C-alpha positions in Angstrom: 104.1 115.8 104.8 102.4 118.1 103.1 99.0 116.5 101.3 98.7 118.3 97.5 95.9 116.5 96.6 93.3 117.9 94.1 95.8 121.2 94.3 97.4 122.6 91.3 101.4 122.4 90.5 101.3 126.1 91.2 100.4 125.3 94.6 103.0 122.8 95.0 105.8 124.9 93.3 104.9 128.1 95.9 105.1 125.2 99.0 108.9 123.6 97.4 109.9 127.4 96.9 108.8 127.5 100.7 111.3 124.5 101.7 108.4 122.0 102.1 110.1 118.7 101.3 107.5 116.0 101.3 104.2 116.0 99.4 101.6 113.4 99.6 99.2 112.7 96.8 95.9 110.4 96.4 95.6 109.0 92.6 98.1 108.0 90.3 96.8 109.4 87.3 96.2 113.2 88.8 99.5 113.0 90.0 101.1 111.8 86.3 99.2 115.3 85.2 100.6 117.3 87.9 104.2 116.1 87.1 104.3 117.1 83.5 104.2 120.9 84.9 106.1 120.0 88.3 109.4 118.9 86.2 111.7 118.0 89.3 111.3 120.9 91.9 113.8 121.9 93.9 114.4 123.4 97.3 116.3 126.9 97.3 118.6 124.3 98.7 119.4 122.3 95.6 117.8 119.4 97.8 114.5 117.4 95.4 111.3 117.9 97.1 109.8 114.1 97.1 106.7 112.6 96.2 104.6 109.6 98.5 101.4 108.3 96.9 99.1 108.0 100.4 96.3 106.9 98.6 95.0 103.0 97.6 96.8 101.9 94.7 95.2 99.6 92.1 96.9 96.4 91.1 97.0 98.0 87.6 98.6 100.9 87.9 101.5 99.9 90.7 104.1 100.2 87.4 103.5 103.7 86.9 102.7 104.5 90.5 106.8 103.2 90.7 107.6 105.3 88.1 106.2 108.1 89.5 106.8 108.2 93.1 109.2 108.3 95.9 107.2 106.3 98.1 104.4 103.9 98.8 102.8 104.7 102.0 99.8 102.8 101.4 100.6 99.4 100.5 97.8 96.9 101.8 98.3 93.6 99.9 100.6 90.7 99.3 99.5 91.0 96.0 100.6 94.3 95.7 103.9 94.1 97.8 104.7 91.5 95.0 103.9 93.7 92.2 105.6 97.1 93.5 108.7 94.8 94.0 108.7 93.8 90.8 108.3 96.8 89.1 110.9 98.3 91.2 113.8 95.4 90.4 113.0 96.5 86.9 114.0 99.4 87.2 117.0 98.6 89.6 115.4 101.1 92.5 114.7 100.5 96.3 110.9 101.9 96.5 110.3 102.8 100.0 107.0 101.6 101.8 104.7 102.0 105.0 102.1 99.4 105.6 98.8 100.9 106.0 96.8 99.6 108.9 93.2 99.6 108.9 92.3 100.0 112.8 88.3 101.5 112.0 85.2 99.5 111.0 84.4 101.6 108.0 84.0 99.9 104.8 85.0 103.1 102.6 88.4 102.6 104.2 91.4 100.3 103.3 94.4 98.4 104.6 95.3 95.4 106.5 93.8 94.7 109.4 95.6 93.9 112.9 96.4 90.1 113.4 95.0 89.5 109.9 96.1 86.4 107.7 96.9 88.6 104.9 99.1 90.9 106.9 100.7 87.5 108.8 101.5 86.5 105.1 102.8 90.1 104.2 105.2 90.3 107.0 106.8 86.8 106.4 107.1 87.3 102.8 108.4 91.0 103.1 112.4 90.0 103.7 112.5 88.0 100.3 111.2 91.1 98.2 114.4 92.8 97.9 113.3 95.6 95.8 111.3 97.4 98.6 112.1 99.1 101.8 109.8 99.0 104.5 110.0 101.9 106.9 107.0 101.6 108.9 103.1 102.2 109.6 100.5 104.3 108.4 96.6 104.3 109.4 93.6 106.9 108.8 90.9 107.1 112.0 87.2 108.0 111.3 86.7 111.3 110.8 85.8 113.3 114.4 85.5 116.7 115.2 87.2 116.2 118.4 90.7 115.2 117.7 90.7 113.2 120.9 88.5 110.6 119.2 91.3 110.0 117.1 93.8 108.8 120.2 93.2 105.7 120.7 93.7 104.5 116.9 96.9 106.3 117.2 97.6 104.7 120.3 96.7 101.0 118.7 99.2 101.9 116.0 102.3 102.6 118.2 101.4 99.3 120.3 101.2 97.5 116.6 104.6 98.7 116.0 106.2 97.8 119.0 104.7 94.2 118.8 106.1 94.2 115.4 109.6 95.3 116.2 109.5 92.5 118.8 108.0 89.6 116.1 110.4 91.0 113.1 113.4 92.4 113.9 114.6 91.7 110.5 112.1 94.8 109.7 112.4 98.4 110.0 109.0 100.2 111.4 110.8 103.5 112.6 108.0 105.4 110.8 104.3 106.2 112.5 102.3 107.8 109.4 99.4 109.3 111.2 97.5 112.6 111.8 95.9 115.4 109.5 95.5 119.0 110.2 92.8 118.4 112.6 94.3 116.0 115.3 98.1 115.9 114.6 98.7 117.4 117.7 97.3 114.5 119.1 99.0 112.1 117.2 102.4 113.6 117.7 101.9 113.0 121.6 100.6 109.2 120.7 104.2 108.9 119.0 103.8 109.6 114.8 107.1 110.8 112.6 105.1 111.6 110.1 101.8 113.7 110.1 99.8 114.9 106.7 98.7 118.2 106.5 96.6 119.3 103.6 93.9 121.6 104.5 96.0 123.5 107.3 99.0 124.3 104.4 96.6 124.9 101.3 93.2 125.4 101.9 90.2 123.6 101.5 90.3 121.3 98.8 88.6 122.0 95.7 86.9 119.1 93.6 86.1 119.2 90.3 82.5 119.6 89.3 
């Protein structure tokens, strides 16, 4: 996945045109900017590039995040499981999700935590929301300069996901969502399908002043 975040459509349109499929953005609402210019790329292929929101979703904007996106890879509520499913029976679509997992101590970050009540709740009440499509995990370590501080969170989220095959089989978790362009070497031997790559594809970010 290639993370587009705070980067222009330009910078998107030169990665598609390079037969990157999968883009991950942050925000709802700098995405809904982006996609005025974006249109619906293409690959030289014909194929449509597709478009995960990674970031934490407010409860208020989970309509237009469904409008907008391919994908929820960051869903870490009941609450908002119930809203996204809603919003995606509307519009008569299967909205695929990971869970995000939050396996750190750090307040700044989100998700639901391992053998949580609200993630015990989540998983029983997943099979009856028939508008979503759960495909797996995703989970963001603390930040370390050594990408081997990052191993064993990635290691606790394979282990989650094989418990979780075991508990609810009636689930599909074939997806590991973990790794950035620092340690996704590391991750990839700890198991992930998926790793996000910003900075290594496009740069340092820039932030607006």
């Amino acid at each position: 996945m290639a993370v587009s975040k705070t980067h222009p459509a330009e910078a998107i349109l030169e990665a598609v045109a390079a037969r990157v499929t999968l883009f991950g953005e942050n925000r709802v609402q700098e995405f809904a900017q982006k996609s005025v210019a974006l249109g619906e790329p293409r690959l030289p292929s014909g194929e449509h590039a597709e478009f995960h929101l990674i970031g934490h979703l407010q409860s208020n904007k989970s309509g237009k995040a469904v409008e907008l996106f391919d994908g929820i890879d960051s869903l870490d509520s009941l609450r908002m499981a119930e809203r996204l499913n809603e919003a995606a029976a509307a519009r008569s679509e299967k909205l695929p999700v990971l869970l995000e997992i939050k396996l750190s101590h750090e307040e700044t970050k989100t998700g639901l935590v391992p053998k949580s009540s609200e993630l015990a709740a989540l998983l029983e009440r997943l099979p009856a929301l028939s508008a979503l499509e759960v495909n797996g995990l995703m989970t963001v370590p603390p930040y370390d300069e050594n990408p081997e501080a990052a191993r064993p969170y990635f290691r606790q989220l394979r282990e989650l996901r094989e418990s979780l095959c075991r508990a609810h089989p009636q689930l599909n978790f074939r997806e590991l969502s973990m790794g950035m362009s620092g340690d996704f070497a590391v991750a990839i031997e700890e198991g992930a399908t998926v790793v996000r790559i910003g900075t290594a594809l496009f740069g340092e970010r820039e932030y607006p002043k």
